[in-house]
Tab-separated table of C-alpha atoms and ligand atoms in Angstrom:
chain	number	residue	atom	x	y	z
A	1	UNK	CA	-4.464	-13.653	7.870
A	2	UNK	CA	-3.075	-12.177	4.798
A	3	UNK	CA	-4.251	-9.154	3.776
A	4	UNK	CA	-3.818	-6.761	0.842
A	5	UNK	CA	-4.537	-3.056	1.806
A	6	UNK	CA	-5.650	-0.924	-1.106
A	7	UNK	CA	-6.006	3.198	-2.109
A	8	UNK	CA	-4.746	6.176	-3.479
A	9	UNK	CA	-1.926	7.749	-1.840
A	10	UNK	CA	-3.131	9.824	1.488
A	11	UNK	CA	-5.991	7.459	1.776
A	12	UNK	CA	-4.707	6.202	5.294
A	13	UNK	CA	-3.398	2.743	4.226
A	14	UNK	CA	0.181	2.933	6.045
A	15	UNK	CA	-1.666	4.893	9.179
A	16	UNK	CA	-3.930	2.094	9.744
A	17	UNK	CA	-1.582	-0.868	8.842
A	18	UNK	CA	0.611	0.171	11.834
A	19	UNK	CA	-2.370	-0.447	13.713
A	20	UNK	CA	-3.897	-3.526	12.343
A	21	UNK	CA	-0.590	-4.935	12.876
A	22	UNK	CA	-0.631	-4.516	16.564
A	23	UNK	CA	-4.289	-6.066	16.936
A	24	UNK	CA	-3.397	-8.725	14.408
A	25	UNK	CA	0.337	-9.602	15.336
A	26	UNK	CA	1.280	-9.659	11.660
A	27	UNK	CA	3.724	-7.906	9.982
A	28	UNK	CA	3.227	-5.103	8.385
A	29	UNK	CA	4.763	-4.526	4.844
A	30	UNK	CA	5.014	-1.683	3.008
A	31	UNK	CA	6.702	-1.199	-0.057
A	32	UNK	CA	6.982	2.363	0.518
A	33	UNK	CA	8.959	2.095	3.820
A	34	UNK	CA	11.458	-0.346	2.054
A	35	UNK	CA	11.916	1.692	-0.712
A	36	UNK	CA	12.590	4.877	1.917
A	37	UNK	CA	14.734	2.213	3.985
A	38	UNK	CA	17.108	1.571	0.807
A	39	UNK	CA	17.291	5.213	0.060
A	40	UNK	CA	18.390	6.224	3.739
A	41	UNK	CA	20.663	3.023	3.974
A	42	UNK	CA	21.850	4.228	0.606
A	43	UNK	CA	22.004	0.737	-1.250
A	44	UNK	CA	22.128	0.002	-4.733
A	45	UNK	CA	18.092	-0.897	-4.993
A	46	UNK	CA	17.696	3.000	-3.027
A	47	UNK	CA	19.906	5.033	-5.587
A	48	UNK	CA	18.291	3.858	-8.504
A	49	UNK	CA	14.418	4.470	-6.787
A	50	UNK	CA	15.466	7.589	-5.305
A	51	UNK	CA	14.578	10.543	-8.142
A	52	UNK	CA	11.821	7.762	-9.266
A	53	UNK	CA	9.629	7.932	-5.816
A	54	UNK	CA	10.975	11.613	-6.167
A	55	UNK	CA	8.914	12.432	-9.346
A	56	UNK	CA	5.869	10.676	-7.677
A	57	UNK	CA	6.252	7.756	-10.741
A	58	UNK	CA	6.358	3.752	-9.540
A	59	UNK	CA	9.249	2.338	-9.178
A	60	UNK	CA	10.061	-0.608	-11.950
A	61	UNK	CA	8.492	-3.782	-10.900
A	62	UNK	CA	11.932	-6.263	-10.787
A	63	UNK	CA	13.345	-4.294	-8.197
A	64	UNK	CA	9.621	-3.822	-5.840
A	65	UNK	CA	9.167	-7.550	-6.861
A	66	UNK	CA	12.519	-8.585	-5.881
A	67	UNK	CA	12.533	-6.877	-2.913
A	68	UNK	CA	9.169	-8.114	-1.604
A	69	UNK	CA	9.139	-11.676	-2.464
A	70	UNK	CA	12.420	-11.254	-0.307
A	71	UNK	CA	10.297	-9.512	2.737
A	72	UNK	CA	8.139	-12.312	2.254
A	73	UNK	CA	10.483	-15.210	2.547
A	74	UNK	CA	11.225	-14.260	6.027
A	75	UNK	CA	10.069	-16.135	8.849
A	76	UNK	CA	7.199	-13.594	10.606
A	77	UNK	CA	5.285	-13.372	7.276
A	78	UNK	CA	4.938	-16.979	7.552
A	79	UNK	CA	1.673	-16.893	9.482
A	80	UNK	CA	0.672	-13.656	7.853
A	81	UNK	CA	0.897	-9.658	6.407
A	82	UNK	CA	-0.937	-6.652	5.754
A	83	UNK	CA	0.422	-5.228	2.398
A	84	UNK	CA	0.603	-2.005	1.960
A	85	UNK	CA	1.252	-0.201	-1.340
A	86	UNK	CA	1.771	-3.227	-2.788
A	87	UNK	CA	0.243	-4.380	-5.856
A	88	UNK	CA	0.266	-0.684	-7.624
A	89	UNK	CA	-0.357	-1.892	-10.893
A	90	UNK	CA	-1.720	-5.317	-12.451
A	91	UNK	CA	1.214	-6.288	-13.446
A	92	UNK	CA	2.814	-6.593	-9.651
A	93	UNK	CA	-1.184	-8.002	-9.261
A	94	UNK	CA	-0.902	-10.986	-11.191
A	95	UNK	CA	3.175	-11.317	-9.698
A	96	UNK	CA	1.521	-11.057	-6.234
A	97	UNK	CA	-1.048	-13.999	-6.989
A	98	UNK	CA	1.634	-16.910	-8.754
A	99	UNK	CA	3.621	-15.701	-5.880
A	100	UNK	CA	1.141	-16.585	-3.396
A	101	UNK	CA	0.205	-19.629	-5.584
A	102	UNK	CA	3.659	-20.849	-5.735
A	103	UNK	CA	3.878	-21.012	-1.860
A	104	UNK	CA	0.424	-21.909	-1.285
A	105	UNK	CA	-0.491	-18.837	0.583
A	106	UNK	CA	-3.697	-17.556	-0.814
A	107	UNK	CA	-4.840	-13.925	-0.048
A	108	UNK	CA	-7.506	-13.968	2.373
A	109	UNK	CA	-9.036	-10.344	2.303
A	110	UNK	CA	-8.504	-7.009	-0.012
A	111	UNK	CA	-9.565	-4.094	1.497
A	112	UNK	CA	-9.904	-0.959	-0.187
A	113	UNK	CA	-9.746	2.750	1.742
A	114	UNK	CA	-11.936	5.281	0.107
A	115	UNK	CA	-11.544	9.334	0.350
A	116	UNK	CA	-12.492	12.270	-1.566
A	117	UNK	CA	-9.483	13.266	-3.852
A	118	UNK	CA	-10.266	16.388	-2.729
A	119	UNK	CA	-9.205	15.388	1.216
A	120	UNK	CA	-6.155	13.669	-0.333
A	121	UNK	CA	-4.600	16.655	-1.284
A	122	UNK	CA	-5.150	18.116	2.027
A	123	UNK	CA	-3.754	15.197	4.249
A	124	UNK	CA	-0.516	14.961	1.974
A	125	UNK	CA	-0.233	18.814	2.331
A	126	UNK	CA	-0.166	18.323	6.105
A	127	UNK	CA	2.112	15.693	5.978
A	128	UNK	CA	4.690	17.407	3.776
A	129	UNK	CA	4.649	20.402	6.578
A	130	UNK	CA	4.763	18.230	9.424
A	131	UNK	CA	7.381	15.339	8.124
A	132	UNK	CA	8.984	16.953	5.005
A	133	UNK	CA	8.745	14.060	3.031
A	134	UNK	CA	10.088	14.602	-0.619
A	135	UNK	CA	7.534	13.278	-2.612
A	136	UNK	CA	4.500	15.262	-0.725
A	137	UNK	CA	5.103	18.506	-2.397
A	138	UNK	CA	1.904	19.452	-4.598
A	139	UNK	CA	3.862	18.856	-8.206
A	140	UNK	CA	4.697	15.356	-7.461
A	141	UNK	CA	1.461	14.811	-5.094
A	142	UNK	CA	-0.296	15.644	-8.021
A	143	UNK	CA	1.981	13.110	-10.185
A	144	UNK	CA	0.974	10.413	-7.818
A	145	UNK	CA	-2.813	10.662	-7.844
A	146	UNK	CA	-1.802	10.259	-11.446
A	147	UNK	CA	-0.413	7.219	-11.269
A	148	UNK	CA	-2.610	6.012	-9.092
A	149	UNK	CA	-5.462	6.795	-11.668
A	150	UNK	CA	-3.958	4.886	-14.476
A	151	UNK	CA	-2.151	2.401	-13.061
A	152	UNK	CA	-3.079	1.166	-9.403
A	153	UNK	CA	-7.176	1.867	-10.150
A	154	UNK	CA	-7.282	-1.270	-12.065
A	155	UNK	CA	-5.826	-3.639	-9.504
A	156	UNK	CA	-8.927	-2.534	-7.312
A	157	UNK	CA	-11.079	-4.053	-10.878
A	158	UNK	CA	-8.843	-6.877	-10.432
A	159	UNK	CA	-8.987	-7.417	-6.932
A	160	UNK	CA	-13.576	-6.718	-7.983
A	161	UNK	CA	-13.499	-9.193	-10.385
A	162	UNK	CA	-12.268	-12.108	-8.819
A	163	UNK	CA	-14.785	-11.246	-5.803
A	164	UNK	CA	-13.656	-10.490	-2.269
A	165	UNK	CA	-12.943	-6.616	-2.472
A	166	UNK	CA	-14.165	-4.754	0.338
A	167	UNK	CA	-14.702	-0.989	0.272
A	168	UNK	CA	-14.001	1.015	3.333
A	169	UNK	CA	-15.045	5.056	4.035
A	170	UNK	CA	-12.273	5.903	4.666
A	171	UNK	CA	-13.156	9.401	5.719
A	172	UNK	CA	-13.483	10.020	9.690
A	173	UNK	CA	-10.984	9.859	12.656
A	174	UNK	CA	-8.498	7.533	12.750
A	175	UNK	CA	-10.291	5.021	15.213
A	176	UNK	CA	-13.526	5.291	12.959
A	177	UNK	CA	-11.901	4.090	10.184
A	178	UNK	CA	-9.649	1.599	11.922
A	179	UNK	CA	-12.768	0.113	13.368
A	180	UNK	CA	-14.435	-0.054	9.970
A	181	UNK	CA	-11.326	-1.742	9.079
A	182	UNK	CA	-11.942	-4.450	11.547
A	183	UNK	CA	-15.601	-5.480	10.934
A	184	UNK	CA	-14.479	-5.754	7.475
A	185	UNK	CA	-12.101	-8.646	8.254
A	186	UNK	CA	-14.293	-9.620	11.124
A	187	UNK	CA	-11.957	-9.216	13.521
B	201	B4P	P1	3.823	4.938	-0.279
B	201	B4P	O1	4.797	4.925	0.827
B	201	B4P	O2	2.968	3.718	-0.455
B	201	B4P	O3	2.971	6.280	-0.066
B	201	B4P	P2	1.417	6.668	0.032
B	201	B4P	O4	0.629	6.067	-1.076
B	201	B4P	O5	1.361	8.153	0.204
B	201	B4P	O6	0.801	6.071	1.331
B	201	B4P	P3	1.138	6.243	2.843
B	201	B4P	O7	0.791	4.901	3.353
B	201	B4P	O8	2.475	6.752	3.097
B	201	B4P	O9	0.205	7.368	3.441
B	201	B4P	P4	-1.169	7.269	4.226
B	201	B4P	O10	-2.199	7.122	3.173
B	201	B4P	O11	-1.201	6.306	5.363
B	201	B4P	O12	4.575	5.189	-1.693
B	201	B4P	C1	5.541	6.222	-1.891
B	201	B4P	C2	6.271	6.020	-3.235
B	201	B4P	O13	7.054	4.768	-3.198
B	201	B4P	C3	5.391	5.841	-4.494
B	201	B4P	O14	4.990	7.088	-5.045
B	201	B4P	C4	6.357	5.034	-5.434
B	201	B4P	O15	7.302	5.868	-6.054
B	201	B4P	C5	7.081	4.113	-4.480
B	201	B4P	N1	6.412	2.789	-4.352
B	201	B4P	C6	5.813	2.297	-3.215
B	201	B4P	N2	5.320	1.060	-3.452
B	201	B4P	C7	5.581	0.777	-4.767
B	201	B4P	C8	5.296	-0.340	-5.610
B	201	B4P	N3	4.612	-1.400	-5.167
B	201	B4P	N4	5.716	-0.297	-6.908
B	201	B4P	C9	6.390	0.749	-7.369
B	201	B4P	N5	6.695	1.856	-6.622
B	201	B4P	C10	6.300	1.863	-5.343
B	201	B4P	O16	-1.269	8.666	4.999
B	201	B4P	C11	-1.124	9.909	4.383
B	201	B4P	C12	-1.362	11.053	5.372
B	201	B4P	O17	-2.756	11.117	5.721
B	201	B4P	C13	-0.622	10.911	6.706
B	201	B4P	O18	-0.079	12.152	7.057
B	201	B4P	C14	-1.686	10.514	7.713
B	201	B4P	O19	-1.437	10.996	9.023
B	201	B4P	C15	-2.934	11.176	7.136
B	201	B4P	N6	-4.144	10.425	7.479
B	201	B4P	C16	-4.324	9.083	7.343
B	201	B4P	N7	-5.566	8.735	7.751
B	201	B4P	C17	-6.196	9.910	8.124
B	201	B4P	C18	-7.508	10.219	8.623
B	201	B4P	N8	-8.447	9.268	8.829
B	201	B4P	N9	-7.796	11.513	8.862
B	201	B4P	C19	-6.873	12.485	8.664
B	201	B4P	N10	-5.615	12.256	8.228
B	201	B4P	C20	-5.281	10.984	7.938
């Protein structure tokens, strides 16, 4: 099953990934934990994202590209994924689909998590108190919601258009929403 994973930052899309993972057996892929992987490692890819994920902007799309179609290529997405964070704007969008074109891998399901900006904020806020992650601080949480506005919103169109999107509350406990998650994909 391959399976794109859409919503605005503190919507609960890496949270239930890590689960749907386990139920699934596929991997799960997030752009965000490579990026954070190549900053802590400190590679080359990592310094230059580093004050970018820092200031809540998108890292530029050769280096996420690069990087995923590399994450891809390895042997335990053959059968499968759950991306997360990944595409954040239609350009990485219409990447993903010749990718998946190119080796014949079309996407079977996007889902889309839905919360209350509002709620957002809050969850992030948590976060940044209980895991001190830079780039939850209010300045660049605020940055990202953004982003997300004019940039990432339109992939959901994209995703709309070309029929398939599913919508998901995702408002509730975590197994609430992870079992909306699965009657979505009918799992
Ligand atoms: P990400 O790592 O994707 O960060 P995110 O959008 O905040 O999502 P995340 O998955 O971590 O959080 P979740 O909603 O699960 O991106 C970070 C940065 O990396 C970006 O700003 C950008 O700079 C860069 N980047 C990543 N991908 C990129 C790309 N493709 N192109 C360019 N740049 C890219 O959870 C948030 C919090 O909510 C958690 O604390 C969780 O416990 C809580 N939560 C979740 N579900 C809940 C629920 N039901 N109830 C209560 N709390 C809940």
């Amino acid at each position: 099953m391959r399976i794109v994973l859409l919503g605005a930052p503190g919507s609960g899309k890496g949270t239930q990934a890590a689960r749907l993972k386990t139920r699934l057996d596929i991997p799960h892929i997030s752009t965000g934990d490579l990026l954070r992987a190549a900053v802590t490692a400190g590679t080359a890819l990592g310094l230059r994202a580093k004050a970018v994920m820092e200031s809540g902007q998108l890292v530029s799309d050769d280096l996420v590209l690069g990087m995923l179609e590399e994450r891809l290529a390895q042997e335990d997405a053959r059968g499968g994924f759950i991306l997360d964070g990944f595409p954040r704007n239609l350009a990485q969008a219409e990447a993903l689909d010749e990718l998946l074109t190119r080796i014949n891998q079309p996407m079977d399901h996007a889902l889309q998590l839905e919360v209350d900006p509002e709620l957002l904020i809050e969850r992030l806020a948590s976060r940044a108190q209980a895991e001190g992650r830079a780039d939850d601080t209010p300045e660049t949480v605020r940055a990202r919601q953004q982003v997300y506005q004019q940039q990432t919103a339109p992939v959901i169109e994209h995703y709309a258009r070309r029929g398939g999107l599913k919508r998901v509350d995702g408002v509730g406990d975590l197994d609430e929403v992870y079992e909306r998650l699965l009657a979505a994909l009918g799992a």
